[in-house]
Each structure stands twice: as C-alpha cells, then as structure tokens.
Coordinates of C-alpha atoms (C1' of nucleotides) in Angstrom, one line a residue:
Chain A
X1 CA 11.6 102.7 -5.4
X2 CA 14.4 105.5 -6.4
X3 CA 16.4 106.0 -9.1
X4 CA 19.1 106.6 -6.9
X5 CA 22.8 104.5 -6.4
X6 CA 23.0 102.9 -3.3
X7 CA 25.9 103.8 -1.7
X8 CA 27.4 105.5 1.2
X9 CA 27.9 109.4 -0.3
X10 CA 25.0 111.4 1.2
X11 CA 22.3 111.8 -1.0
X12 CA 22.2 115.1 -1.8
X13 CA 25.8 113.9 -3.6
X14 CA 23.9 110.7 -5.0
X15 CA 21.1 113.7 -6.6
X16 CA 24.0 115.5 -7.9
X17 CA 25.2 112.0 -9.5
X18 CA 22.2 111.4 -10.6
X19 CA 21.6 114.7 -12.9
X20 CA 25.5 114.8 -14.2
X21 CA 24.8 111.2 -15.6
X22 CA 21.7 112.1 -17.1
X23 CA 23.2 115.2 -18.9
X24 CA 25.7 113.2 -20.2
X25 CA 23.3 110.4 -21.7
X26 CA 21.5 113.3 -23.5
X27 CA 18.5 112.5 -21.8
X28 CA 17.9 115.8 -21.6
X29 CA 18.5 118.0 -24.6
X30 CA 20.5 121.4 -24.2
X31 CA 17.5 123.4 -25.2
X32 CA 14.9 121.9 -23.3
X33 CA 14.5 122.6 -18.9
X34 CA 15.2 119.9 -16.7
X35 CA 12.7 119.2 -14.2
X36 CA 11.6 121.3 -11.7
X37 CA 12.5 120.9 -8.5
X38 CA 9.2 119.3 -6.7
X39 CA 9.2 116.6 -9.9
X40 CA 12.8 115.7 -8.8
X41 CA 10.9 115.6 -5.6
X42 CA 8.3 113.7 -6.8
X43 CA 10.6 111.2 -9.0
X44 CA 13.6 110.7 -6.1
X45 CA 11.8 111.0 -3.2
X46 CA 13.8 113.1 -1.3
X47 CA 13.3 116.7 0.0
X48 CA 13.2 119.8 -2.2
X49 CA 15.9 121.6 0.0
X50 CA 17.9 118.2 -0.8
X51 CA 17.0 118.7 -4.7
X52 CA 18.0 122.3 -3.7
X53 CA 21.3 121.6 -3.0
X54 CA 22.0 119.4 -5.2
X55 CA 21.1 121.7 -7.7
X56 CA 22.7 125.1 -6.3
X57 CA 25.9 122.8 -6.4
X58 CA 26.2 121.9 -9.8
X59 CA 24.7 125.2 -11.4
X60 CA 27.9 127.1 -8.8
X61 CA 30.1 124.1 -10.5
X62 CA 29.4 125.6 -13.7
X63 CA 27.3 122.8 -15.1
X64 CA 23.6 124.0 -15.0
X65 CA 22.3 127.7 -15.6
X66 CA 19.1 128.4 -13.7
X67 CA 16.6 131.5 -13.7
X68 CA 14.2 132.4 -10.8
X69 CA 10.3 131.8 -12.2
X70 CA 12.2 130.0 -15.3
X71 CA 13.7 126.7 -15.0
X72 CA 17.0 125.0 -14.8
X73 CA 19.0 124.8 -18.5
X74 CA 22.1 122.6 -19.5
X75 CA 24.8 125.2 -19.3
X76 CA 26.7 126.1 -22.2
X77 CA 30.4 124.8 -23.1
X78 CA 32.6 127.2 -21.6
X79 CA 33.9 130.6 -23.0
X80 CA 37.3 130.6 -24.5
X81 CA 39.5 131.7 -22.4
X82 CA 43.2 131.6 -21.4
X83 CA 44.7 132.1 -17.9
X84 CA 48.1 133.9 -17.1
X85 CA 50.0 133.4 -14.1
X86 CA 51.1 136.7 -12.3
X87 CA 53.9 136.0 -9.2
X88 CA 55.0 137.9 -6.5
X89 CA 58.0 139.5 -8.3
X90 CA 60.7 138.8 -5.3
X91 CA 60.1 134.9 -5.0
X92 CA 60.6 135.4 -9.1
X93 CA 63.9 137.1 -8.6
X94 CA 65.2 134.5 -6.7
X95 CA 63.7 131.6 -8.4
X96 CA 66.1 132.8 -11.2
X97 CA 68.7 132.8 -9.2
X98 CA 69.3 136.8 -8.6
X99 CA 69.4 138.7 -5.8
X100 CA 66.7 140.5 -4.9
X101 CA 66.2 143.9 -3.0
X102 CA 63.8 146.6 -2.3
X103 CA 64.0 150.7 -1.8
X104 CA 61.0 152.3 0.0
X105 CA 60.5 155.4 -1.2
X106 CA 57.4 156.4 0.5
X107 CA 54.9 154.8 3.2
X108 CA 52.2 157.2 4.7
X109 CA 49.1 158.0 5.3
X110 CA 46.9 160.2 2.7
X111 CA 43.7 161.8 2.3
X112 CA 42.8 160.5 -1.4
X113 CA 41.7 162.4 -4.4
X114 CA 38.3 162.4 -5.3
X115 CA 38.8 159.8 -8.0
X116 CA 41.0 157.3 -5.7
X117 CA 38.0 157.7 -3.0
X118 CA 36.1 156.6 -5.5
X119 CA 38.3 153.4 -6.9
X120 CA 38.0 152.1 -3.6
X121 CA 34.2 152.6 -3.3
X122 CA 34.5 155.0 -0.3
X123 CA 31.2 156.5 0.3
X124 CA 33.5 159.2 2.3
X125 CA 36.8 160.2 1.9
X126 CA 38.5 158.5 4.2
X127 CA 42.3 158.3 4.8
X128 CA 44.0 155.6 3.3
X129 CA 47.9 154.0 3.3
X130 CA 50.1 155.1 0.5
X131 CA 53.5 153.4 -0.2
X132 CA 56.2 153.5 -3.0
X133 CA 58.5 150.7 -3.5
X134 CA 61.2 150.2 -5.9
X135 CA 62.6 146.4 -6.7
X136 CA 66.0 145.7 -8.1
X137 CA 67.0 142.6 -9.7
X138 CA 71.0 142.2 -9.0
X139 CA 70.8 146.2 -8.4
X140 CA 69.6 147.3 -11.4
X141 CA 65.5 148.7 -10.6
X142 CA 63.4 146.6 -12.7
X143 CA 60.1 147.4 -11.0
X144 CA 58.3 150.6 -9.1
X145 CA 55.0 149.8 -7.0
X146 CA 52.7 152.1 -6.1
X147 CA 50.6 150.9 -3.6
X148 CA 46.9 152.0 -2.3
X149 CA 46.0 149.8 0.9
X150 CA 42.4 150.3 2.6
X151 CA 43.6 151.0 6.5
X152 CA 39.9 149.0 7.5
X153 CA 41.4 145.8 6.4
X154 CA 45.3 146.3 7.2
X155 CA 45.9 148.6 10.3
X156 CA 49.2 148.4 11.1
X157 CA 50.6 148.9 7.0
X158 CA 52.6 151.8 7.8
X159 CA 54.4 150.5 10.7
X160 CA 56.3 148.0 8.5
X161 CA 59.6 147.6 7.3
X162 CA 58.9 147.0 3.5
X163 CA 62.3 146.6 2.8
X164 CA 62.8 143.3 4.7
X165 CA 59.3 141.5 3.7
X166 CA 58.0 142.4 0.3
X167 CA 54.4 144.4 0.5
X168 CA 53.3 141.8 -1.8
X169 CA 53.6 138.9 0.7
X170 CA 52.4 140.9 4.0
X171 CA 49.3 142.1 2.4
X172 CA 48.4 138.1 1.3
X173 CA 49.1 136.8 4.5
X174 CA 47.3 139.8 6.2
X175 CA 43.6 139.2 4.3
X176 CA 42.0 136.9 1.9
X177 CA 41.9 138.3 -1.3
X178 CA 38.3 137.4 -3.2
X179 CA 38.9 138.8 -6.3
X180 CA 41.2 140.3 -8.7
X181 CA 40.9 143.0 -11.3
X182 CA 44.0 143.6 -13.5
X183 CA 44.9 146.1 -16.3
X184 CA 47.6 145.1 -18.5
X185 CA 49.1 147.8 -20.7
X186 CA 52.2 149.5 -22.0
X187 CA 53.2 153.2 -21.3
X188 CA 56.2 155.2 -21.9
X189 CA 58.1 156.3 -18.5
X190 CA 57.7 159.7 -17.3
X191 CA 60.3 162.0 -15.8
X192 CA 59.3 160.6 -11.7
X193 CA 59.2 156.7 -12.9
X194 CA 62.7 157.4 -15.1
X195 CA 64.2 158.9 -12.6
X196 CA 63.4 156.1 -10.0
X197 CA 63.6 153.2 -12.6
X198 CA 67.2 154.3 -14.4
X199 CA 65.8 154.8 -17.6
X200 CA 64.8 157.6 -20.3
X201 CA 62.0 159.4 -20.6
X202 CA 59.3 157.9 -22.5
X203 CA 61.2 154.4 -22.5
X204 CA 58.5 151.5 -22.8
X205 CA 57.5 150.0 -19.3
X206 CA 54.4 147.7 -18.4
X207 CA 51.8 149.1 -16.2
X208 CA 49.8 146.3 -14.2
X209 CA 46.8 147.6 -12.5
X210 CA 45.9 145.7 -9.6
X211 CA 42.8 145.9 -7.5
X212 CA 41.9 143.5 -5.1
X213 CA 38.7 142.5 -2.9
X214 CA 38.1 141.4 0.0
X215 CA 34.3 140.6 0.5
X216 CA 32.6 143.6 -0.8
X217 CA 35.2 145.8 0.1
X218 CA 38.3 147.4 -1.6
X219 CA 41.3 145.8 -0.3
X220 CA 44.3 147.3 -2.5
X221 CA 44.8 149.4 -5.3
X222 CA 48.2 148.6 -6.7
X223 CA 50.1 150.1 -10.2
X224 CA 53.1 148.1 -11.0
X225 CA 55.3 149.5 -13.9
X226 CA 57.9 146.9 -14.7
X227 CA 61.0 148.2 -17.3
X228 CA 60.0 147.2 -20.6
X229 CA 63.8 146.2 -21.5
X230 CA 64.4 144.6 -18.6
X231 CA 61.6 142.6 -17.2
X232 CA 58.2 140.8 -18.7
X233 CA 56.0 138.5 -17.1
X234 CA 55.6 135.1 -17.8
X235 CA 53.9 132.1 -17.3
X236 CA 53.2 128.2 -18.2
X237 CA 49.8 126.7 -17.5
X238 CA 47.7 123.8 -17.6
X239 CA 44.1 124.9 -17.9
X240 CA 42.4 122.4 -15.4
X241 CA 39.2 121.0 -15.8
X242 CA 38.0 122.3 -13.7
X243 CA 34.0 123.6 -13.6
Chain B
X1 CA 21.0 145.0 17.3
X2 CA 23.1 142.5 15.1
X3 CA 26.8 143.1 14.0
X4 CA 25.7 142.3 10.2
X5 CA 26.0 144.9 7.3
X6 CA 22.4 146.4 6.3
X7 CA 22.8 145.9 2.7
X8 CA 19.8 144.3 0.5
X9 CA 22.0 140.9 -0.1
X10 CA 20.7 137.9 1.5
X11 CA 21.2 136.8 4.8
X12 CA 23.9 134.2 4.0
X13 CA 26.1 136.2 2.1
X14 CA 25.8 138.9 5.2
X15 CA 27.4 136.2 7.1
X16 CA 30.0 135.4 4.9
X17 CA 31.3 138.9 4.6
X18 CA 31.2 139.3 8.1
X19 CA 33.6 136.1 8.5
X20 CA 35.5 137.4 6.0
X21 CA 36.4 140.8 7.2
X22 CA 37.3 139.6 10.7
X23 CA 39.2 137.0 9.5
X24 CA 40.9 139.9 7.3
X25 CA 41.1 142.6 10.6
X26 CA 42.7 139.8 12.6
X27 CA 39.9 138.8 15.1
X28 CA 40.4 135.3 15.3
X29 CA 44.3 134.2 15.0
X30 CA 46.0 131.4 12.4
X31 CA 45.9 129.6 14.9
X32 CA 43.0 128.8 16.9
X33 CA 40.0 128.3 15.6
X34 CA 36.9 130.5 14.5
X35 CA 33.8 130.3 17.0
X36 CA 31.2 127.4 16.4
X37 CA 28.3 127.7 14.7
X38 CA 26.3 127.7 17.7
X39 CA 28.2 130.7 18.5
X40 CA 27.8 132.4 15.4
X41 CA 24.1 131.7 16.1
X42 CA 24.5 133.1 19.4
X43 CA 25.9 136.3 18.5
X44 CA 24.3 137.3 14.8
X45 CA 20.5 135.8 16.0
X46 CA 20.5 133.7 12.6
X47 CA 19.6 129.9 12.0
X48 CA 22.3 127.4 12.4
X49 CA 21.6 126.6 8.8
X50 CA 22.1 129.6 7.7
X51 CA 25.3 130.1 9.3
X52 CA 26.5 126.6 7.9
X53 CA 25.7 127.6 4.8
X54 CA 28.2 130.7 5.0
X55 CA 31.3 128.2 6.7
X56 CA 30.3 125.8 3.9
X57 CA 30.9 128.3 0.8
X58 CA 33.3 129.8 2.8
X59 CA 35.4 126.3 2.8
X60 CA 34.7 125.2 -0.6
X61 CA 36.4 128.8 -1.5
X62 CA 39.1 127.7 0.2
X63 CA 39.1 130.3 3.1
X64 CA 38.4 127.7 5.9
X65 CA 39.0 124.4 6.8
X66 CA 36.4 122.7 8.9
X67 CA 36.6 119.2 10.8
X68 CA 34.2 117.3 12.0
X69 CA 34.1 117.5 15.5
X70 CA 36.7 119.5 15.8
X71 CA 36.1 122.9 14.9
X72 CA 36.8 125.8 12.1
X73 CA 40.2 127.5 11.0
X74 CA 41.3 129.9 8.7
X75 CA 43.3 127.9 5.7
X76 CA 46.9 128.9 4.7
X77 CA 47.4 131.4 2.6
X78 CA 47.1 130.6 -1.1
X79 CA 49.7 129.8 -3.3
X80 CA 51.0 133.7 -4.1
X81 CA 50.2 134.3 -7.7
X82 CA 47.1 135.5 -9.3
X83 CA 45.9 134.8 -12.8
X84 CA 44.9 136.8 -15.0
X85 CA 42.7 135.9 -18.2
X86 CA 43.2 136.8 -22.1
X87 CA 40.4 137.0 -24.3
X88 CA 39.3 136.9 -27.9
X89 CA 40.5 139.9 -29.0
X90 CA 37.6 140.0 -31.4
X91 CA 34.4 138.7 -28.8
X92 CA 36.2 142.2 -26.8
X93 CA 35.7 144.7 -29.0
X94 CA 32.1 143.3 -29.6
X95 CA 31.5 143.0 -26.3
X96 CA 32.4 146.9 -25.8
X97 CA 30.4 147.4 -28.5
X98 CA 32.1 148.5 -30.8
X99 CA 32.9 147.1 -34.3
X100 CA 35.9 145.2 -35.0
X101 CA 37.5 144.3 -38.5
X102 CA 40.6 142.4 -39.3
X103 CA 42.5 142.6 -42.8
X104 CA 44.7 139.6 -43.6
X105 CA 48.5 140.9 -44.8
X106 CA 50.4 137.0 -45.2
X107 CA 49.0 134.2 -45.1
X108 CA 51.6 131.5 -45.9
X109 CA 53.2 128.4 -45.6
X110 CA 57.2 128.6 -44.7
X111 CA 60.3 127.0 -43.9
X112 CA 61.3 128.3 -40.4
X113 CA 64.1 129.3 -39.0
X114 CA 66.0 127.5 -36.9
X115 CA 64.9 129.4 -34.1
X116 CA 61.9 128.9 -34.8
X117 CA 61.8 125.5 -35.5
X118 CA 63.3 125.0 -32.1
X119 CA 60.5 126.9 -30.2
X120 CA 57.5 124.5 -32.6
X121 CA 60.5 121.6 -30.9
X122 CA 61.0 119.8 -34.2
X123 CA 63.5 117.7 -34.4
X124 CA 63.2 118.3 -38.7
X125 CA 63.0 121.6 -40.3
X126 CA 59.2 121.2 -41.4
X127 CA 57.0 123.6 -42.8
X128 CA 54.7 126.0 -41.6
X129 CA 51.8 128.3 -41.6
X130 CA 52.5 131.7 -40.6
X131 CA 49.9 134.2 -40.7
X132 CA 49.8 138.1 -40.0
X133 CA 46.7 139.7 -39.3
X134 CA 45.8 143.3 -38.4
X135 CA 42.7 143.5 -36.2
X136 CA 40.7 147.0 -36.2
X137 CA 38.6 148.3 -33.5
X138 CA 36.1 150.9 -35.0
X139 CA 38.7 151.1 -37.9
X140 CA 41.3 152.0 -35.9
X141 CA 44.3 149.2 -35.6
X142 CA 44.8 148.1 -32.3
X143 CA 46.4 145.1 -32.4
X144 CA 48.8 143.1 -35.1
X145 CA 48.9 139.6 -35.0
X146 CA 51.6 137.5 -36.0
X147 CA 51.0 133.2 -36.0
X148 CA 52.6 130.2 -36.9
X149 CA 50.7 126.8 -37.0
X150 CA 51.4 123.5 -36.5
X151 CA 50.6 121.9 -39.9
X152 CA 50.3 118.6 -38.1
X153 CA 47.3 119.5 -36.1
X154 CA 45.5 122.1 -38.6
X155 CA 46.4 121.3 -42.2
X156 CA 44.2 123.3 -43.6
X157 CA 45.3 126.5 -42.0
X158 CA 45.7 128.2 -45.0
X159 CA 42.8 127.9 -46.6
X160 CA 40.6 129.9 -44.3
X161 CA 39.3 133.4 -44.9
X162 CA 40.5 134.8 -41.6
X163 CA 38.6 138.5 -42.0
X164 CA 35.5 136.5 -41.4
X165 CA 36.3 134.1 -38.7
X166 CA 38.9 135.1 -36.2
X167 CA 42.2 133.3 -36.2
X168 CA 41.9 132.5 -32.5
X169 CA 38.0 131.2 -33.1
X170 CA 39.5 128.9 -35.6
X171 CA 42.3 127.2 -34.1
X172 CA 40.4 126.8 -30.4
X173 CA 37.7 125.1 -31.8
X174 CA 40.2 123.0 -34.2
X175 CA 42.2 121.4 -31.7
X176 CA 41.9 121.7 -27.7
X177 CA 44.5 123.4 -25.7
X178 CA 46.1 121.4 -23.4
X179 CA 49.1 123.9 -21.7
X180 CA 49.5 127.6 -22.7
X181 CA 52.8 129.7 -22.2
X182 CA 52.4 133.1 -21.8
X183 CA 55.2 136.1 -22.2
X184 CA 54.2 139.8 -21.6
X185 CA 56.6 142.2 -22.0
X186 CA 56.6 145.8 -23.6
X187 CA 58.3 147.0 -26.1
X188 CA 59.0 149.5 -28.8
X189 CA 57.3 149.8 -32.3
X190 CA 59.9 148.9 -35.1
X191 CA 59.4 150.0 -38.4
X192 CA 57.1 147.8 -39.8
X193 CA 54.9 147.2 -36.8
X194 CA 54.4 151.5 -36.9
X195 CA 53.3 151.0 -40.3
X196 CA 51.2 148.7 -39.9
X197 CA 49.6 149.9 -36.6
X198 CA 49.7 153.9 -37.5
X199 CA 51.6 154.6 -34.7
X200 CA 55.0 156.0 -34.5
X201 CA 58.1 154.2 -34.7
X202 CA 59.3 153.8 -31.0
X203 CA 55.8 154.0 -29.2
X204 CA 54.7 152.1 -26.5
X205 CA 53.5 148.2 -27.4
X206 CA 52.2 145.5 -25.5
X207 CA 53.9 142.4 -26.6
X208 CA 52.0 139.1 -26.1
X209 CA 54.0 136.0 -27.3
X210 CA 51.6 132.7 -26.9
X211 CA 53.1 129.3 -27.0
X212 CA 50.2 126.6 -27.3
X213 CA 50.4 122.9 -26.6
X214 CA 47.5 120.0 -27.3
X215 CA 49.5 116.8 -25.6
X216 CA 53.1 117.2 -26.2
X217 CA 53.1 118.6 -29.5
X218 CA 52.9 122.9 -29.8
X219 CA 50.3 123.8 -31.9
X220 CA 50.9 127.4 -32.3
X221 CA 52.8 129.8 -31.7
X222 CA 51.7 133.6 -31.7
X223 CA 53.0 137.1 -30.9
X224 CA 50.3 139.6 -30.4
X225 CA 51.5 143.4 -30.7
X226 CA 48.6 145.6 -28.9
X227 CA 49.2 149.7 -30.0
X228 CA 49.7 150.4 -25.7
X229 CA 48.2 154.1 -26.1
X230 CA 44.4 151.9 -27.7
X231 CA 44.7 148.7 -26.2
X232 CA 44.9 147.3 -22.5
X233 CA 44.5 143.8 -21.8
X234 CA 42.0 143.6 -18.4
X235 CA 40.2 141.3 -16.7
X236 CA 38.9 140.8 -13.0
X237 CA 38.7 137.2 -11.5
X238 CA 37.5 135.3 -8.5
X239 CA 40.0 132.7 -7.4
X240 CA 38.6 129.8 -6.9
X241 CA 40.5 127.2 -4.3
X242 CA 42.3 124.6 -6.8
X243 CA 43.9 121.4 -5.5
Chain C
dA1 C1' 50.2 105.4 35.5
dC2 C1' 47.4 103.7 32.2
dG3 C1' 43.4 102.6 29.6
dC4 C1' 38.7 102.7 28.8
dG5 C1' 34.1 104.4 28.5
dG6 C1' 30.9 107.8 28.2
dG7 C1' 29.3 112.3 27.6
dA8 C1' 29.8 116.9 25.6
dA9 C1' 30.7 119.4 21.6
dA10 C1' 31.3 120.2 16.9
dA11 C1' 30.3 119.7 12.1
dG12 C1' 27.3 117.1 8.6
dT13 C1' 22.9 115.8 6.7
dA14 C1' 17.9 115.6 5.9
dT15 C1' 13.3 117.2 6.3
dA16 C1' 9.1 120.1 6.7
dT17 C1' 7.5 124.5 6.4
dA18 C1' 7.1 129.2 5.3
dC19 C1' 7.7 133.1 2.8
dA20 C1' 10.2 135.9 -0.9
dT21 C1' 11.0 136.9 -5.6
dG22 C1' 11.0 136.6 -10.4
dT23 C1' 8.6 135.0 -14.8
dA24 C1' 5.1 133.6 -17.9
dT25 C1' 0.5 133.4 -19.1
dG26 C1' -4.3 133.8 -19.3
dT27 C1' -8.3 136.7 -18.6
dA28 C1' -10.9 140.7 -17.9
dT29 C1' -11.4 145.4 -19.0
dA30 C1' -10.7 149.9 -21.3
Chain D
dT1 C1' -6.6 145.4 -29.9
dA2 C1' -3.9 146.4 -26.1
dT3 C1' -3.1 147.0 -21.4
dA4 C1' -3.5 145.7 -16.5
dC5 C1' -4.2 142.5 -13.2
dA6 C1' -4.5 138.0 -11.2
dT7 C1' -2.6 133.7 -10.9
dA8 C1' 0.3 129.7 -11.2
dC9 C1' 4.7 128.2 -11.0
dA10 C1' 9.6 128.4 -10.8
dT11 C1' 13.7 129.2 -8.0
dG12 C1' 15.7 131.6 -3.7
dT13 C1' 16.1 132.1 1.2
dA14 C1' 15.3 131.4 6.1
dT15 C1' 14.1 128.8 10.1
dA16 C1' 13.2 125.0 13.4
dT17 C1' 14.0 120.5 14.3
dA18 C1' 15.9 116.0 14.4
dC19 C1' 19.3 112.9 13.8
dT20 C1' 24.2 111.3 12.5
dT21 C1' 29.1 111.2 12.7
dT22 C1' 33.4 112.4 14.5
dT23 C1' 36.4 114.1 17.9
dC24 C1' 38.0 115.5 22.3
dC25 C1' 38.4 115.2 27.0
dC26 C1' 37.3 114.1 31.7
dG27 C1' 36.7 110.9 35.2
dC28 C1' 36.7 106.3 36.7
dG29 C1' 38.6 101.8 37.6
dT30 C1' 42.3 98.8 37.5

DNA sequence: ACGCGGGAAAAGTATATACATGTATGTATA
DNA sequence: TATACATACATGTATATACTTTTCCCGCGT
C-alpha cells in the first residue's frame, strides 16, 4: 500500500506531490523536521535516491531548507524583495522610437592593474580586452561604457566592429551569463566622462556596475555611466510566483 | 588524466562548469548538438548519472534543451535584460552591520495634486497619505524617503510610528504587491533635499521613484532620494530560466 | 518510389549500494 | 565539572545496473 497518486508522472514527481500537499495541510508544522529520508523510504516505498530527488527538487525550488546531519525544515516565506529590469540600452533607444548610434573610442588589449586582476579573480595577471563605447540617442551621448571582457571566454572581442552590433548583444550571444552583480549609484562626471558625454564637470550621471559570471569564472566587468539629465532606467514588472 | 577542473566542488558541478565554458569558448556550435552522455562518459571517466545530473540542472537553468531521443543543444539566448533587486533599505544597513535610524518629518493625509492624482489613476481627487521619512545609517542620513498611500488599501497609514517599524516593512506585509514600476535616474540635490540629507545643494543623488500595484489599483507611490557619495544600491543575482 | 518494420541511439527513470560529510549526543576520562 | 572521543544519524555524492520511452534512420519488400 502507498500513499502515493496513481497516475502517469514519474514518481519521483508523485513524491514531490506528495510532500507540497502535506505542507500545505499543515501536517507538518514549520518548526518541527519532516521525515527523514529512509522513513519516506520506509512510508512510500520507493528508493531513497528517489526520496532524494524529490527532495533536492523542492528544497532548489525554494520550498524546503535542509542541513547535512540535521534534517529537512519547511522553508520560510520569502524575503521581501523587488526586481528591476535593466535592458540593453540600444533595443531601448529604438523601442522609443529614436535613433540609435554608437562611437568606439577604444578596443585593445591590456595588462590590468593589480585591483582589476583581482575583480576578475585572476590568480595571475593576465591580459585582458578593454573597450570604450559611447551611445547617442538622436546624436546627443546619453551613455559611456567601459568595458572589461575576460579573453578565456570571448577570443575574438577585439576583432569586432562595435559600432555596427552593440557590445552588449555580442557578448550575450557569445556566453551564458550565470550571474549578475550590479552597483547602482550616482556620481558627478569628471573632466574624461564630460568631455565624452557633452556635459559639465561634476554634472550628475548614474554609474551601473556590472559584473557578470560565467560558471565560476569572471566573464565581464562593465561601468555604465548614463547622463543624469538625460537618461534613467526603467522598468515595469510582475513578480512571478515563482519558487 | 581528465579535462575537469581540480577544485574541492563536487563531481557534478565539475561537469557542469566544464559544459558551460565550452559552450561559452564555442566548442560545440548553435547548431548541432552537444555530445551524448555516453560521450561525456567516455571522455571525463564519470558515471552516466553523474553526467545526467549536470545536463539536467544545466536544462532546468535554461542553458540546454534536451529531447528524448534526440539529443542535447545549447538554448537561445535569453531574453536581453537583467534584473536587478531592491531591498529594505533598513534589513541593509543591518545586514552591514551597522545601525540604522529613521526620524519621521510629515506624516499626513493630503489632497493631491492633479498630477498626482493621475499617477495613484483616480478618476476623483481623493485623499491621501503622504509621508517623508529620513532614514540614518550609523547617524549619518543616507537616504530621504518621500510616500504616498493608497488610503483604500491601508487606512490606517497614519497612525503608525514609522521610527520603529520601517515604512516598507509595513506596507509589504499590509497588502501584496502584485506589479512594481521602477524609475532610476540621478539627479541633483535641491534645497531642501540638502537640508535634509547634509549634503550640498547640487550633489550627486540617486533617485528611486516606485510605483506599486496590488490588482489594478496603485497602492503606493514612493520616491527614494539615496545621498550618491553614502549610498549605492547593489545586488548580484542568478537568473533563473522563466517561461 | 513508397511505406513499413526493426534496430540503434538517445534521454528518462528507478534502484541498490557504497562512501563522504556534517551534526548532535551520550559516555568515558581528566 | 568539563573536555574529548565514539557513535548514531542525517544529508550529500558517486557509481553500476537495469529498464523505459522516444526518435531517427536504414534496409527490405511491395
């Protein structure tokens, strides 16, 4: 006899059923440990690596929380949280209807400073790609990226023409990106980004810090200064319920 | 001899930075598809399982695609936008430890303006609660925060002591959030913000302005002034494949 | 030329087993 | 009493094996 549904899903998906059912019926309390994993044995009569799975799944999904030589826990409600949307800043151009266009200034190949060597978690110092775009919206410069790219993942960066595709766009479709660390904060322009920008010194721009991951390794290190007067980044969202 | 990393993580994850990075140096085209797992088993002398386990994750990531009897492929690139997330300015601080503090200037019910009765999208001119709130990080100001609340969804808005409980902590768990709109720009410190902030008039401010929803109605409506030389807003994220 | 059938290949699932690793706890010893 | 060690138990990982399900493709017969 099982406590198990009888349908088609495999079972490991019928365990997983199973659990999310009985958390929601309270049946276990959110202080107390669910079973262990040879009494859901024992109960369902299925494997443990089944159990396993089952269980990996849902804590992965967010719903459990479980400790090695402890147990498995009800996870708490999430942390509150909200989500901004940050998009490539060409396709925003012309979403609004403006033309778009882009200056490089510089693309080479450097030997980093000591503390970029280190940003990309370089054990050696080890050349990397280097490139400085400015983008106009209907000819006025609204934004100046400066651009770090690890030469490991993308070869071929400084053989592009940058000016045609947008760095932004070459670089997704060139590696997966696995995670994201942004900075968000608000500087006054010095005499280089002024001069590049068409503004005054000390006139407010954004900075967005950018540093993305491929795997365990440093893909790019981007800083994005965006004209304070003429550009600021928006964004509409539905949180999703998801996990 | 084995083409897999030497690094104390287990096995699995080995694999699935090894997919990774070759899918990121080019190894295996768009196009056609990734060796099978027998060949994966072949050449890294690991269990099938083991390497199923990696293309599993891998494809719930939203990296690969897999098809039964078919084979493995790399997945399209993502949509092109990243997110970024916002926290409770407050849980922040704490969680740099250090100690934060918030001092209550207004806290009001008003008429709106018409402008701003637009943005709430009232058809009437109704009331509402508008609050302004300084909040300290190790009693220095580092952010001033300026709301208005939908009466309709928390009438008693005005009743709370907001330098115990945190404005945000109040309202999320009040009423759920069902679609945020976001706004970043940076701007200069007027007058009053400078006062406020002790900062000079004219320097550098991160300008949040929040539009909240629950269903169709907008619950709130916020502008968050950070002091830009104190405060960045940061966060690092995994993307996780949605829809 | 066309269709059909069967085999090969690929991913998907399930299990038994073994060992690794982390945690709590009880007991013996200083 | 307090510390150290042994032990039990929990989750975590890795492998070998077996079987299932789906798809593709080749060759055979008409």
């Amino acid at each position: 006899m099982s406590a198990l549904p009888d349908t088609a899903s495999p079972l490991y998906e019928k365990v997983k059923d199973y659990i999310l059912s009985n958390i929601g019926t309270g049946k276990w309390s959110k202080d107390s440990k669910l079973p262990s994993e040879n009494e859901f044995v024992a109960a369902l009569g299925v494997s443990r690596m089944t159990v396993h799975r089952a269980l990996r799944e849902l804590t992965s999904a967010g719903f459990l929380i479980r400790l090695q030589g402890v147990g498995t826990f009800i996870a708490p409600p999430k942390p509150q949280s909200t989500l901004i949307e940050i998009n490539n800043i060409a396709a925003e151009i012309v979403a609004r209807g403006n033309r778009h266009r882009s200056e490089v200034l510089v693309l080479e190949k450097i030997t980093p400073t000591k503390e970029l060597s280190l940003s990309f978690e370089f054990a050696k110092r080890a050349a990397i790609y280097h490139s400085v775009v400015v983008n106009f919206e209907n000819d006025l410069p609204v934004q100046l990226e400066e651009r770090f790219v690890n030469p490991i993942l993308i070869p071929d960066y400084d053989k592009q023409d940058f000016s045609k595709t947008a760095t932004y766009d070459y670089l997704m479709q060139r590696t997966p990106v696995t995670e994201v660390e942004h900075i968000i904060s608000a500087v006054p322009a010095d005499a280089e980004k002024a001069r590049h920008l068409a503004i005054d010194v000390g006139a407010c721009c954004l900075l967005l810090h950018r540093r993305t991951w491929t795997g365990a390794v440093v893909a790019t290190i981007s800083k994005l200064t965006y004209v304070g007067s003429r550009y600021s980044l928006g964004s509409r969202y539905s949180p999703s319920r998801k996990t």
